[in-house]
PDB file of C-alpha atoms in Angstrom:
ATOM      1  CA  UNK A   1       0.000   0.000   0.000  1.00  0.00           C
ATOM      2  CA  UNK A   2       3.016   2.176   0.504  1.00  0.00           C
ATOM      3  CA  UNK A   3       4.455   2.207  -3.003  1.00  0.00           C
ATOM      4  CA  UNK A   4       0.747   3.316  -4.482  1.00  0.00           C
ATOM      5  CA  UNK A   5       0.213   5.991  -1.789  1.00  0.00           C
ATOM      6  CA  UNK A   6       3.641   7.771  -2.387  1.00  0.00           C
ATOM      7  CA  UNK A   7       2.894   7.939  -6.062  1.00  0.00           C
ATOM      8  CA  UNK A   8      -0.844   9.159  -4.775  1.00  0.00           C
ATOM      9  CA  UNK A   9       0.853  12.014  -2.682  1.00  0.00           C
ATOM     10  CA  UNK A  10       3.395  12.969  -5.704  1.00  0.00           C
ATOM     11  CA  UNK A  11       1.113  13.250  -8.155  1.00  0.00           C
ATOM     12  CA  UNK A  12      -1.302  15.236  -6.116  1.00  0.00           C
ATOM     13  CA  UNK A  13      -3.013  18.394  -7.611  1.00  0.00           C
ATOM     14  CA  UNK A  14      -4.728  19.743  -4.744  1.00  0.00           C
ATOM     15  CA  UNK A  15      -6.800  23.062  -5.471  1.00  0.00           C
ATOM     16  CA  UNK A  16      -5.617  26.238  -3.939  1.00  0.00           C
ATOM     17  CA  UNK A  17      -7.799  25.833  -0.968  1.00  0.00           C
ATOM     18  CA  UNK A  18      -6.406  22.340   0.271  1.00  0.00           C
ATOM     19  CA  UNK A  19      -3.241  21.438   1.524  1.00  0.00           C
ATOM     20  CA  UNK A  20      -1.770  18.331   3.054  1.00  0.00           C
ATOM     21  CA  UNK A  21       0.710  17.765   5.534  1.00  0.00           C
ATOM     22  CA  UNK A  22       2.434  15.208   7.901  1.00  0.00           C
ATOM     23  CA  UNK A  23       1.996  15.484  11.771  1.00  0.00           C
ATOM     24  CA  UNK A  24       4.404  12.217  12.263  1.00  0.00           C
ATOM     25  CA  UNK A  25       7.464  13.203  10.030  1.00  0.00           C
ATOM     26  CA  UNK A  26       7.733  12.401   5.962  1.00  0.00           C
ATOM     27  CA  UNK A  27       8.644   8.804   7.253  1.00  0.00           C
ATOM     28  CA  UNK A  28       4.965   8.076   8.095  1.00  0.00           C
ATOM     29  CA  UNK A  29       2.669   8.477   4.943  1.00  0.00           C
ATOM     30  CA  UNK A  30       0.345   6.408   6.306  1.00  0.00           C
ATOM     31  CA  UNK A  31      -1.045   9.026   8.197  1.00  0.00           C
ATOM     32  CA  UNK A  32      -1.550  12.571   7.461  1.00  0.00           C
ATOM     33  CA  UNK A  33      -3.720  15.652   7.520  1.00  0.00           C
ATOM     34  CA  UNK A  34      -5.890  17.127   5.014  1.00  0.00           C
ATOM     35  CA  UNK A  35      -6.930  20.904   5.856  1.00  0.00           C
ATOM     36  CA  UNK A  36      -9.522  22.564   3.476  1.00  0.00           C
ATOM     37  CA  UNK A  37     -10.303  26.226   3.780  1.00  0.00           C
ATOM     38  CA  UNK A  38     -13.242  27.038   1.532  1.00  0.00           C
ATOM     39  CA  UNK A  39     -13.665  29.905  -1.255  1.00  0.00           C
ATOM     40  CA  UNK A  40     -16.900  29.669  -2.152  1.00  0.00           C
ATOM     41  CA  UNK A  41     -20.587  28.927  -0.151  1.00  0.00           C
ATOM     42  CA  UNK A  42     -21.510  28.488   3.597  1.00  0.00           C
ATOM     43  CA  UNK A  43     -18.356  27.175   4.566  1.00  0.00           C
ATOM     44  CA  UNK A  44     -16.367  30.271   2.891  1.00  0.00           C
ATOM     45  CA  UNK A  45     -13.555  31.483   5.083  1.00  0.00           C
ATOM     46  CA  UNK A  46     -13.413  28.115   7.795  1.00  0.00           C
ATOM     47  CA  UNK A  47     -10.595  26.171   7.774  1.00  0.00           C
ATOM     48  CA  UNK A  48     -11.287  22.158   8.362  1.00  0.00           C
ATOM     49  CA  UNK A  49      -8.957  19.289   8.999  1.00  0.00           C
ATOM     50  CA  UNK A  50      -9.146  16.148   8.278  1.00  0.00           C
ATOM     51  CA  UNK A  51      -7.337  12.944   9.310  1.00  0.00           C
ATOM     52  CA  UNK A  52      -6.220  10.056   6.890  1.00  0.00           C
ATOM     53  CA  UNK A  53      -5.558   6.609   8.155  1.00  0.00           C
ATOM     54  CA  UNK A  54      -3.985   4.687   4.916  1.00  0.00           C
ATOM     55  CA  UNK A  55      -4.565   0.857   5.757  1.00  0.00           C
ATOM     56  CA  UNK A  56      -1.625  -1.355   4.480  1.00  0.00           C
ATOM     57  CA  UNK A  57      -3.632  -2.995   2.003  1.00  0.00           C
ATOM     58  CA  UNK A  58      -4.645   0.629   0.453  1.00  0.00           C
ATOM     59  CA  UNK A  59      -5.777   0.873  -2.609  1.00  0.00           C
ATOM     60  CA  UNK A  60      -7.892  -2.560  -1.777  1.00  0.00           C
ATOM     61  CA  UNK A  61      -9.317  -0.791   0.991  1.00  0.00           C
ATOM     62  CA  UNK A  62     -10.529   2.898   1.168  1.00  0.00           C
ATOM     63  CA  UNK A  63      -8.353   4.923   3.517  1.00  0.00           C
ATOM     64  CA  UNK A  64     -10.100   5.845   7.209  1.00  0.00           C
ATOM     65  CA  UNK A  65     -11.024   9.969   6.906  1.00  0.00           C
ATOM     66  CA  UNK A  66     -12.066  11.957  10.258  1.00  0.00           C
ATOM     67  CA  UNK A  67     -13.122  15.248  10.402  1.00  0.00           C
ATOM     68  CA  UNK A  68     -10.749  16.833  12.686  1.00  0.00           C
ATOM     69  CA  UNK A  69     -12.789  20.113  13.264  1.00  0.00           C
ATOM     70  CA  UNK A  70     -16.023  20.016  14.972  1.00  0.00           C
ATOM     71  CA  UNK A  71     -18.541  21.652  11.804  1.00  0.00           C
ATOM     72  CA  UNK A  72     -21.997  21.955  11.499  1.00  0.00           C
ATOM     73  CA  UNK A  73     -22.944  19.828   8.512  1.00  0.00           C
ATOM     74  CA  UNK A  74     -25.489  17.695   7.125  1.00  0.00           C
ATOM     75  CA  UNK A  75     -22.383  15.088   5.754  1.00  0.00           C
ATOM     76  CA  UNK A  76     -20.279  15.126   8.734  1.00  0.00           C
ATOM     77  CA  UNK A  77     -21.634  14.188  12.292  1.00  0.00           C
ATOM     78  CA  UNK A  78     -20.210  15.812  15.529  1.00  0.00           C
ATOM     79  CA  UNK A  79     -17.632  13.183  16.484  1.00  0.00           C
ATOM     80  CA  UNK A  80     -15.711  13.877  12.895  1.00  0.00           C
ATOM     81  CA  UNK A  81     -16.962  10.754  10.610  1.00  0.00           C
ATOM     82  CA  UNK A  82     -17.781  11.757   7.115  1.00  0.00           C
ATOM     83  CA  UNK A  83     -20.802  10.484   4.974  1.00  0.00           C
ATOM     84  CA  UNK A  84     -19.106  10.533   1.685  1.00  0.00           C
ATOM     85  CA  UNK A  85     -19.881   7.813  -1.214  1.00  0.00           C
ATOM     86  CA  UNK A  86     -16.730   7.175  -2.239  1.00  0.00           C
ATOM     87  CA  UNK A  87     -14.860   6.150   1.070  1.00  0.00           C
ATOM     88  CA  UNK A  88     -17.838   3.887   1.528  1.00  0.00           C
ATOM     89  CA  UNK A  89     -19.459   1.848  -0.856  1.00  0.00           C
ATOM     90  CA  UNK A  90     -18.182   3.304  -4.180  1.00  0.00           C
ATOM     91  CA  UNK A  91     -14.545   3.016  -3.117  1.00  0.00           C
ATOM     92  CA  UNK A  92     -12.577   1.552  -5.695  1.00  0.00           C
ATOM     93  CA  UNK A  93      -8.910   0.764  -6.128  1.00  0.00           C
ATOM     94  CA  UNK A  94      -8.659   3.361  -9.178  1.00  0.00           C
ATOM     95  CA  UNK A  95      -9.668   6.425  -7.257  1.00  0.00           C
ATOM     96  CA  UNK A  96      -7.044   8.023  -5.170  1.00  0.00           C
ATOM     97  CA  UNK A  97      -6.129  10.321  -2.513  1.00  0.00           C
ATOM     98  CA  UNK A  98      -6.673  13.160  -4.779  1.00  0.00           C
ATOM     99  CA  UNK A  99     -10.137  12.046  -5.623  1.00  0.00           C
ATOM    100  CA  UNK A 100     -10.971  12.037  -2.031  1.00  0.00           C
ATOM    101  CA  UNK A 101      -9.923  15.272  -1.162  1.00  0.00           C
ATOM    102  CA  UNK A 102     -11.979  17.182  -3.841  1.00  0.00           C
ATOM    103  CA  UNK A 103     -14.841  14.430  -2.569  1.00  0.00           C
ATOM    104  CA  UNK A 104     -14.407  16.300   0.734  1.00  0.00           C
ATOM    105  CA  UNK A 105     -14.026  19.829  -0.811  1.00  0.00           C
ATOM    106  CA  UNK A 106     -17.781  19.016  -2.913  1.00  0.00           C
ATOM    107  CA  UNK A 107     -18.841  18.245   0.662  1.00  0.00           C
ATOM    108  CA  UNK A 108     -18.099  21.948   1.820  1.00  0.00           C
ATOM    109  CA  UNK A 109     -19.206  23.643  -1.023  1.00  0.00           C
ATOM    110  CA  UNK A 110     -22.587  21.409  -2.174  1.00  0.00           C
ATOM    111  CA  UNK A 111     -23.475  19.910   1.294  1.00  0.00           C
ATOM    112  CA  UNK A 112     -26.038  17.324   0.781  1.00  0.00           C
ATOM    113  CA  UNK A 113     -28.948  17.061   3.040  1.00  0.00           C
ATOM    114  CA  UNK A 114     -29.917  13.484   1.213  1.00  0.00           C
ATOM    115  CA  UNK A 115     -27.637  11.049   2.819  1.00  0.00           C
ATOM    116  CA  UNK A 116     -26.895  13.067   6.320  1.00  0.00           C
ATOM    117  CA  UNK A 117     -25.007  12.240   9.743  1.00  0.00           C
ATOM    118  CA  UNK A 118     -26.368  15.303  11.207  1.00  0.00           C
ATOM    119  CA  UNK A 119     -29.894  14.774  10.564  1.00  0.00           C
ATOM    120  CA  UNK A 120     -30.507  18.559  12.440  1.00  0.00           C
ATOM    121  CA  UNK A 121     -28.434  19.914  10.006  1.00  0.00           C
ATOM    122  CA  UNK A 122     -29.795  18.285   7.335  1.00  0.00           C
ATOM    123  CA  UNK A 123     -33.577  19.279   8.109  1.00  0.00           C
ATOM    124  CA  UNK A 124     -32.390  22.603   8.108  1.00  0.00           C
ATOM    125  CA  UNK A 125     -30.442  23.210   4.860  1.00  0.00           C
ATOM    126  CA  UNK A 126     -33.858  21.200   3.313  1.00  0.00           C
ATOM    127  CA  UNK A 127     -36.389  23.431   5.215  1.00  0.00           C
ATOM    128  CA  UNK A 128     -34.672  26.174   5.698  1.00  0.00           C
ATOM    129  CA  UNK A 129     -31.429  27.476   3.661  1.00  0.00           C
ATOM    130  CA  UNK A 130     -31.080  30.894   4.684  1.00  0.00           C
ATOM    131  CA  UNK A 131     -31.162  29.361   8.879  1.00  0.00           C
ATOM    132  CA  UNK A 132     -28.779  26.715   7.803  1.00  0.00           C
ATOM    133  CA  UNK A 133     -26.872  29.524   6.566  1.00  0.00           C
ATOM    134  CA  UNK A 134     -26.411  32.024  10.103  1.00  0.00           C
ATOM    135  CA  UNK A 135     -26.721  27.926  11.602  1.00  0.00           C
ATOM    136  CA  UNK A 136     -22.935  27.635   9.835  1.00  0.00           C
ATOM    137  CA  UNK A 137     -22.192  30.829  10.698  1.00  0.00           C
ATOM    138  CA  UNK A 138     -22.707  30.967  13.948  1.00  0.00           C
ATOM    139  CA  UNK A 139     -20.898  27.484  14.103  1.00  0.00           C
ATOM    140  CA  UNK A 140     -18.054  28.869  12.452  1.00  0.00           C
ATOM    141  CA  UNK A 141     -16.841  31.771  14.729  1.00  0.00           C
ATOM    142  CA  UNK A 142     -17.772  29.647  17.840  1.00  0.00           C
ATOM    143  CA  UNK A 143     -20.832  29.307  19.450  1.00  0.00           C
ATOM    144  CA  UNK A 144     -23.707  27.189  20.059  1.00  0.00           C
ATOM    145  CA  UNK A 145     -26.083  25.893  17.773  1.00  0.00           C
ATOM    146  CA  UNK A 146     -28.663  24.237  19.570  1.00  0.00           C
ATOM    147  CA  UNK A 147     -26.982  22.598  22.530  1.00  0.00           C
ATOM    148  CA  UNK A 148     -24.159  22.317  20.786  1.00  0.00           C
ATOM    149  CA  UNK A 149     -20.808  24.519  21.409  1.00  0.00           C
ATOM    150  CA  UNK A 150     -18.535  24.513  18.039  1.00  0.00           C
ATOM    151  CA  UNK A 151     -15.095  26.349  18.456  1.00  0.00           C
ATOM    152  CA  UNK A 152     -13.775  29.032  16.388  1.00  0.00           C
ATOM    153  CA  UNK A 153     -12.673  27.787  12.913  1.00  0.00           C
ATOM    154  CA  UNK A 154     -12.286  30.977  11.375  1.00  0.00           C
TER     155      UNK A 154
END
């Protein structure tokens, strides 16, 4: 899995607004971090993490992706897992890192309120876009929504 993932991380072509680095040293590519700071929609102006967990049979198996920062979203619940198609069911051993990382970007800037974690948040961007909206925002420079407290992520 390690031979297919460096070529995955060399041939990356990230957009402007992701970047990718590596907490444990160039020596472990098994594990790195994904941040994504959105240009465009509600998310515009947060900056998100996520966490990749490459397993050593990658690409037979689709690598493990957490949501590092807590975020109010329909496709993300609050303990960081991510409802996203491709790391699930449609995995396959053609896509690649890059493919998941402009997965997660779609996430931030079409959420989907069709397949939710947050089933709140979902109900809301359906219902109610322009709530969903000051829902985010409110999320973003750290508050509550609901009962929940989000920290600053701006």
């Amino acid at each position: 899995g390690e031979l297919r993932l460096h070529k995955d991380i060399s041939e990356l072509n990230l957009p402007k607004t992701c970047s990718i680095s590596f907490p444990n040293g160039k020596d472990d590519l098994m594990n790195f971090e994904v941040t994504i700071r959105p240009d465009e929609g509600y998310y515009m102006g947060g900056t998100f993490t996520f966490s990749f967990s490459i397993s050593p049979i990658y690409p037979h198996e689709a690598p493990k992706v957490k949501c590092k920062t807590k975020v109010y979203h329909p496709n993300i619940d609050l303990e960081g897992n991510v409802c996203l198609n491709i790391l699930r069911e449609d995995w396959k051993p053609v896509l690649n890192i890059n493919t998941i990382i402009y997965g997660l970007y779609h996430l931030f800037t079409e959420p989907n309120h069709e397949d939710p974690l947050n089933h709140d948040a979902a109900a809301v961007l359906r219902d109610n876009p322009k709530m969903f909206e000051s829902n985010v925002r409110r999320a973003m420079h750290g508050g509550y929504v609901g009962q929940t407290f989000f920290t600053r992520c701006m």
